[in-house]
mmCIF file of C-alpha atoms in Angstrom:
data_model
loop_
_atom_site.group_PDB
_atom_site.id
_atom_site.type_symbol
_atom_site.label_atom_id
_atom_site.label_comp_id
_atom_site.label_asym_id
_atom_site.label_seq_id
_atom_site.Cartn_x
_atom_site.Cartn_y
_atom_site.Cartn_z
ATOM 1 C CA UNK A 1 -0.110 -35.518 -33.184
ATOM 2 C CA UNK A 2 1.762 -34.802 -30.078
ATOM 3 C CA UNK A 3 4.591 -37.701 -29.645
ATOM 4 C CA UNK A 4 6.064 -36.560 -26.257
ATOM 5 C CA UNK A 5 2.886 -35.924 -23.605
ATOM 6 C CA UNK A 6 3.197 -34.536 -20.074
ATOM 7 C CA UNK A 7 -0.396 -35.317 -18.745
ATOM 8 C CA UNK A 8 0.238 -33.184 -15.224
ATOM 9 C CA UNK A 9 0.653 -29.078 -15.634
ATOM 10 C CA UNK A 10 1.450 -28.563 -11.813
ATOM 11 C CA UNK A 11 3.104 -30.685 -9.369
ATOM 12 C CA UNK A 12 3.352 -29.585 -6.020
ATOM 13 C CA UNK A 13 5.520 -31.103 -3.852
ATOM 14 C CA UNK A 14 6.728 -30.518 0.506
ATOM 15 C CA UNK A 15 10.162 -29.787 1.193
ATOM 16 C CA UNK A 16 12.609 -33.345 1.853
ATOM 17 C CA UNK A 17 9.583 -35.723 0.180
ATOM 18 C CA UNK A 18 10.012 -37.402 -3.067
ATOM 19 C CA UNK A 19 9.084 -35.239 -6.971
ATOM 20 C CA UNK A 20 7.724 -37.959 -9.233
ATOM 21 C CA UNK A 21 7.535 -36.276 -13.293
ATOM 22 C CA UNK A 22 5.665 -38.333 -15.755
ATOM 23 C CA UNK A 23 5.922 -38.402 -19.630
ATOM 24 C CA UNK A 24 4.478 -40.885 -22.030
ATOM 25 C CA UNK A 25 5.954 -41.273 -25.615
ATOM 26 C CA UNK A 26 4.281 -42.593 -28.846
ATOM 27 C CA UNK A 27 7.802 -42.799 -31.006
ATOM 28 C CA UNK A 28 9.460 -46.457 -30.285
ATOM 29 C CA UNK A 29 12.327 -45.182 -32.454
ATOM 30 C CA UNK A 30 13.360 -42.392 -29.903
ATOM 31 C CA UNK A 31 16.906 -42.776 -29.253
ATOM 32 C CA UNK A 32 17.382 -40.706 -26.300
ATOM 33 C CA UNK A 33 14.990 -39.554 -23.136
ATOM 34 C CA UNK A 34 16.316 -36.047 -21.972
ATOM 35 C CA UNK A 35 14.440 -33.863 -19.287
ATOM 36 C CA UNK A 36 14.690 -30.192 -19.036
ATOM 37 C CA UNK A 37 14.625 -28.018 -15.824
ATOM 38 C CA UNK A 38 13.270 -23.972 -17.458
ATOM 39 C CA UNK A 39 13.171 -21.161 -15.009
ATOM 40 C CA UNK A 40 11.256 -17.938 -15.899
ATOM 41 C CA UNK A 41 12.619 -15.553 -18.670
ATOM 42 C CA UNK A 42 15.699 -18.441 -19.451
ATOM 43 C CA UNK A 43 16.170 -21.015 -21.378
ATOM 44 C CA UNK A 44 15.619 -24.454 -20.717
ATOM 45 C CA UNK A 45 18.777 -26.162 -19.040
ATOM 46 C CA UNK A 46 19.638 -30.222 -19.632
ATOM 47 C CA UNK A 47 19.293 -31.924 -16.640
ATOM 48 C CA UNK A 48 19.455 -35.874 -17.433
ATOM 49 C CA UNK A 49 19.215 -38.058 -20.077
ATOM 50 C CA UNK A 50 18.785 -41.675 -20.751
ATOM 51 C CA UNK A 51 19.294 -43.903 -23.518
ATOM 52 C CA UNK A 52 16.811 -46.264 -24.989
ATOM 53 C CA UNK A 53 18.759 -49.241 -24.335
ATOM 54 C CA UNK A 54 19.072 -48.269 -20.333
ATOM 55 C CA UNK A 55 16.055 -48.335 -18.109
ATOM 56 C CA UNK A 56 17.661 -46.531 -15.159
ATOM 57 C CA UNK A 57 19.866 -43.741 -14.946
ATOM 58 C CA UNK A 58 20.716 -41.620 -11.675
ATOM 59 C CA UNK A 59 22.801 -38.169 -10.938
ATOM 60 C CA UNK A 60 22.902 -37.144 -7.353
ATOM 61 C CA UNK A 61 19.353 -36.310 -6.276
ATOM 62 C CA UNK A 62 17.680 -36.969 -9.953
ATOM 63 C CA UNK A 63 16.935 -40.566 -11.458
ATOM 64 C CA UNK A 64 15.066 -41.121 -14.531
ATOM 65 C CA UNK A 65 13.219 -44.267 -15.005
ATOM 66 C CA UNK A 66 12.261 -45.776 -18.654
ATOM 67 C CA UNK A 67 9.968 -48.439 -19.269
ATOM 68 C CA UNK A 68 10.018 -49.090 -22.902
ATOM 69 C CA UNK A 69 7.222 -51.402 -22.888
ATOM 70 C CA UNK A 70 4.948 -48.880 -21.604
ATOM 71 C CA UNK A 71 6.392 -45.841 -23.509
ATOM 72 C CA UNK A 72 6.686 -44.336 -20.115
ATOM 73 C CA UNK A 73 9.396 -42.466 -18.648
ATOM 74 C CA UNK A 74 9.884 -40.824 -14.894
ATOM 75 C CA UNK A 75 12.007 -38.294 -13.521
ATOM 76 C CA UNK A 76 12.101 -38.856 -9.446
ATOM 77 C CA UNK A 77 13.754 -35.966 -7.331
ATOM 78 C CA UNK A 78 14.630 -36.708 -3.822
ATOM 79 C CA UNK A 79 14.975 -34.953 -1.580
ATOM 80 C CA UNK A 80 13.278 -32.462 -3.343
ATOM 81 C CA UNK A 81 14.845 -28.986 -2.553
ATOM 82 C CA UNK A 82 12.884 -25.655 -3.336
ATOM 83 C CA UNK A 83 15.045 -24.797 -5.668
ATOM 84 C CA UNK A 84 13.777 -26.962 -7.814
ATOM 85 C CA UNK A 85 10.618 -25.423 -8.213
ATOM 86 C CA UNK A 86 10.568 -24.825 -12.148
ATOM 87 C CA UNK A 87 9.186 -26.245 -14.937
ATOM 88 C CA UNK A 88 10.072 -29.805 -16.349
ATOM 89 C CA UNK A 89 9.919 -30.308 -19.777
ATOM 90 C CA UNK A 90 10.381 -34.356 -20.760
ATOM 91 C CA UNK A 91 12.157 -34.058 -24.248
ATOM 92 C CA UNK A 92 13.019 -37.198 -27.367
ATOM 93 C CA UNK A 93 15.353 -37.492 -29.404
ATOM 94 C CA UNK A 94 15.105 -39.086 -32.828
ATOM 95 C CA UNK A 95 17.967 -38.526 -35.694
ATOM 96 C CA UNK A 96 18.644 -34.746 -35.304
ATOM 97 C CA UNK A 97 16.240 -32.855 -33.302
ATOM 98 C CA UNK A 98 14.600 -32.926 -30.257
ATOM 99 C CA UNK A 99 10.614 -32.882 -29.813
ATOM 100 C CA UNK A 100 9.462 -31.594 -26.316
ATOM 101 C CA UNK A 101 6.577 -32.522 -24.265
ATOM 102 C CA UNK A 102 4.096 -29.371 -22.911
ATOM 103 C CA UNK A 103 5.926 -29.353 -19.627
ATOM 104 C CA UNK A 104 5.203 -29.823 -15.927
ATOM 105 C CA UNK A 105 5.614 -27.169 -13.375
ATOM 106 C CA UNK A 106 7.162 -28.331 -9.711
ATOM 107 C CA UNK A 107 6.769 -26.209 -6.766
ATOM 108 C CA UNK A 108 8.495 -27.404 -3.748
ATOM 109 C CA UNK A 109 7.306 -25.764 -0.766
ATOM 110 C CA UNK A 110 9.037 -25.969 2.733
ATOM 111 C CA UNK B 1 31.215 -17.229 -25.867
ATOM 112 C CA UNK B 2 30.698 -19.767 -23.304
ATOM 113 C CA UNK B 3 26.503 -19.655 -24.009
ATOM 114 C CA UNK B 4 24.303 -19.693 -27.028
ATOM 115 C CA UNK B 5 23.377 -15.177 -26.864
ATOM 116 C CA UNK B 6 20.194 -14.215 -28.413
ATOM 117 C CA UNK B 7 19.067 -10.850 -29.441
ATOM 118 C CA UNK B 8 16.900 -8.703 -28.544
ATOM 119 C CA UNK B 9 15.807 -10.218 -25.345
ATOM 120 C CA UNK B 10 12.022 -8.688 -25.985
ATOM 121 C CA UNK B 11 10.403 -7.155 -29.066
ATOM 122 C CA UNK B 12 7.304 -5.752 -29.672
ATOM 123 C CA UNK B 13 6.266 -5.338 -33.291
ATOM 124 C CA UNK B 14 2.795 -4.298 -34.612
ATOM 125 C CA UNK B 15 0.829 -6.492 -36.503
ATOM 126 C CA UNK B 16 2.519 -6.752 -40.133
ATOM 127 C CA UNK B 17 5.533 -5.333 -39.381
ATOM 128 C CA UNK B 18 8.733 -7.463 -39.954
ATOM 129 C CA UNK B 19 10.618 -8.722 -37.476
ATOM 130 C CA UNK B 20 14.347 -10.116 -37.066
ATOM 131 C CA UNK B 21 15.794 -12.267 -34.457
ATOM 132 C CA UNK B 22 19.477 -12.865 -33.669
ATOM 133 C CA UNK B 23 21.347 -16.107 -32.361
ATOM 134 C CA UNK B 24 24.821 -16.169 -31.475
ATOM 135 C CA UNK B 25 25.030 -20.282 -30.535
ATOM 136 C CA UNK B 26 28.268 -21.446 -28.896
ATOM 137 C CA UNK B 27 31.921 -21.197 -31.146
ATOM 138 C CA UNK B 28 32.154 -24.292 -33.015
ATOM 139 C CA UNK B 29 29.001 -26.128 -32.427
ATOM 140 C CA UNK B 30 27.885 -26.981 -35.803
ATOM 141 C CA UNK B 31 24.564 -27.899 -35.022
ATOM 142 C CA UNK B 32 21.722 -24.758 -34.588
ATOM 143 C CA UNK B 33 18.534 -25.261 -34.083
ATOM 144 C CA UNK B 34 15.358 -22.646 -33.611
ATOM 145 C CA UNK B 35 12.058 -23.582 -31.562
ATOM 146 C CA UNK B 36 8.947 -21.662 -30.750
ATOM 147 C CA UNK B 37 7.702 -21.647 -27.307
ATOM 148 C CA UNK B 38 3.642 -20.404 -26.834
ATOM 149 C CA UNK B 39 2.542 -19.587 -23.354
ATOM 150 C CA UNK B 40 1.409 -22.682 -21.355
ATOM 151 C CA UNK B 41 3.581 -24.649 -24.225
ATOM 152 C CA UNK B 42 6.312 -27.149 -24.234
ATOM 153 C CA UNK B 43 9.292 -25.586 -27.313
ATOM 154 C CA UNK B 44 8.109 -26.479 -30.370
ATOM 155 C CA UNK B 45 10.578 -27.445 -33.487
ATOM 156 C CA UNK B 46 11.149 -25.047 -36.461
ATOM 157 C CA UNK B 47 13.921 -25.336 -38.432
ATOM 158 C CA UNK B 48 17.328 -26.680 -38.061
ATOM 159 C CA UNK B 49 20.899 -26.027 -39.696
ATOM 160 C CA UNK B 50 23.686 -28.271 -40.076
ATOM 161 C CA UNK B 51 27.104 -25.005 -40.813
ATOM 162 C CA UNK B 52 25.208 -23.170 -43.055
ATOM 163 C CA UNK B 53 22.934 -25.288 -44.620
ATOM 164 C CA UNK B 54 19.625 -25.640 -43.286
ATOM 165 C CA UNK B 55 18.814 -29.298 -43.292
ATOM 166 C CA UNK B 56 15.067 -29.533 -42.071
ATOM 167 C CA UNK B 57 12.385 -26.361 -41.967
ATOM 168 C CA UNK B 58 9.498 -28.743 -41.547
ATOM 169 C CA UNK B 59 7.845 -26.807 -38.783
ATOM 170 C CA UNK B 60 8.025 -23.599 -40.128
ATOM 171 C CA UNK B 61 4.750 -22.910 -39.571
ATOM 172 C CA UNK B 62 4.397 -20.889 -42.690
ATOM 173 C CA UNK B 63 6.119 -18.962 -45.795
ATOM 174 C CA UNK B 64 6.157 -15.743 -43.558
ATOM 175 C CA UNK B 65 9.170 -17.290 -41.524
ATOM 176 C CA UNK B 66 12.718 -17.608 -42.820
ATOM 177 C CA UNK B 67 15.744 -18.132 -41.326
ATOM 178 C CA UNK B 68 19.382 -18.259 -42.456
ATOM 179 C CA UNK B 69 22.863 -18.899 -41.213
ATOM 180 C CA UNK B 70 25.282 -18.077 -43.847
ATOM 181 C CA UNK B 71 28.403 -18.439 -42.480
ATOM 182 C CA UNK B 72 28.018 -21.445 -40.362
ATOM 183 C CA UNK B 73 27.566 -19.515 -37.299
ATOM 184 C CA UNK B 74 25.126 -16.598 -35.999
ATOM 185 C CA UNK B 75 21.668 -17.571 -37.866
ATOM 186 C CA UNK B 76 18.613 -15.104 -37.983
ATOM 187 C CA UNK B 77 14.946 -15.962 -37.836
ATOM 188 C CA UNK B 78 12.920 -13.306 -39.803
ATOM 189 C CA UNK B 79 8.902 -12.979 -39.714
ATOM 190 C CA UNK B 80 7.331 -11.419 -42.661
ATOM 191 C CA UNK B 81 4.098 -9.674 -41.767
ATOM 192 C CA UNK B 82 3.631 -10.495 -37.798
ATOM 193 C CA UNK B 83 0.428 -11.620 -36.593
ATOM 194 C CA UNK B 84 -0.790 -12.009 -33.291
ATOM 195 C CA UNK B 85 -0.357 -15.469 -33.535
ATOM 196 C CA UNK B 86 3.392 -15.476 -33.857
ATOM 197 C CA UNK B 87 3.025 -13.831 -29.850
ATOM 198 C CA UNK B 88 5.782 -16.658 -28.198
ATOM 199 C CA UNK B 89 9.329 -16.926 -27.414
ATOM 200 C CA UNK B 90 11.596 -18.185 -29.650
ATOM 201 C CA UNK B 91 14.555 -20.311 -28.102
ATOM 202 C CA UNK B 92 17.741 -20.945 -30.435
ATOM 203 C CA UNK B 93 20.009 -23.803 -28.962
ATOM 204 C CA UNK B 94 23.479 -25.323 -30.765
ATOM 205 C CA UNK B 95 25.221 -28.703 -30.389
ATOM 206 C CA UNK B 96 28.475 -29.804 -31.263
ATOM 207 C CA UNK B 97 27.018 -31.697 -34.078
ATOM 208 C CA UNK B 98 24.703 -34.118 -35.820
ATOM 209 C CA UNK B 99 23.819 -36.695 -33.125
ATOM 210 C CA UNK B 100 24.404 -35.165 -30.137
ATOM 211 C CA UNK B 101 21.788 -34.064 -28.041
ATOM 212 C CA UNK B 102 23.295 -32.248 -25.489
ATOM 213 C CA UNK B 103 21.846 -29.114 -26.852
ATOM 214 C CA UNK B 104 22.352 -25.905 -25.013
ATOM 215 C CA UNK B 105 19.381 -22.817 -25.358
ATOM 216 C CA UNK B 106 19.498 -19.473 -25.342
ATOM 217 C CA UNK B 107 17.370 -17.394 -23.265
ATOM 218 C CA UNK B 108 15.056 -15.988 -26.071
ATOM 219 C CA UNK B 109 13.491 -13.532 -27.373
ATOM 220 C CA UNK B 110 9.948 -12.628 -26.240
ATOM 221 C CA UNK B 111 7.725 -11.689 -29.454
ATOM 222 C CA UNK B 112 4.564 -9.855 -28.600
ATOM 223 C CA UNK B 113 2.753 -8.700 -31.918
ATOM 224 C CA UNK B 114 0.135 -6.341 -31.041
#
């Protein structure tokens, strides 16, 4: 029963254009919409977060998108930088932990 | 410190040997919280301690693991008997405390039972 979903593996994405991340949800109690940006061999880092009650949030270059209706959240990245290339993982939170989703790898090429 | 340290960064253990891991989370952050990462995998929860008590274990995924934090602060995750299938990395991250989300990982350690 997998509650957070990230149906794309890879993503890859040109230099300057817009990254578009997808993650469904199955919870309608999650309280908070985080995503996580993992190169190899460390751990993940936070990168933004939203709250259930916002369907918008933006930092500099990253924006996450929530549609509650749909259970559907987006993280855009524009312009997309290759330094971004990693993996995204789309993470809930509900009470006191976090569940992840399986995690979405971006390669930004020039 | 100024991150969550875990120990050792890699560890190779035979099949049924026991194995210990080490996490150092951040000074003060009451929250600790230990996942398990297989390859191709998104982290995946085990266990979770509020100071020293451990407050949810639900996804221990069986009697072989164990983990402790005594004194409110470094907490160990112990394997009984590895198997192959216990191959992952296992991420530690801390909070300040019950509610907050802003956790903040370690870089694990990378379990290979063989």
């Amino acid at each position: 029963d997998q509650q957070v979903k990230q149906n794309s593996p890879s993503l890859s994405v040109q230099e300057g254009r817009i990254s578009i991340l997808n993650c469904d949800y199955t919870n309608s109690m999650f309280d908070y919409f985080l995503w996580y940006k993992k190169y190899p061999a460390e751990g993940p880092t936070f990168l933004i977060s939203i709250s259930s009650i916002k369907d918008k949030n933006e930092d500099g270059r990253f924006t996450v998108f929530l549609n509650k209706s749909a259970k559907h959240l987006s993280l855009h990245i524009v312009p997309s930088q290759p330094g971004d290339s990693a993996v995204y993982f789309c993470a809930a939170f509900n009470t006191d932990k976090l569940i992840f989703g399986t995690g979405t790898r971006l390669q930004v090429f020039p | 410190g100024a991150g969550v340290s875990q120990s050792p960064r890699y560890k190779v253990a035979k099949r049924g040997q026991d194995v210990a891991l080490r996490c150092d989370p951040i000074s003060g952050h009451v929250s600790l919280f230990w996942y398990q990462q297989a390859l191709g995998q998104g982290p995946e929860f085990l266990t979770y301690f509020q100071n020293e008590a451990q407050l949810d274990k639900s996804g221990l995924p069986s009697d072989r693991f164990f983990a402790e934090r005594p004194e409110g602060s470094v907490s160990t995750l112990k394997i009984q008997r590895t198997q192959q299938e216990d191959s992952a990395v296992y991420l530690c991250a801390s909070s300040p405390g019950p509610g907050s989300y802003g956790y903040t990982f370690g870089s694990g350690t990378r379990l290979t039972v063989v």
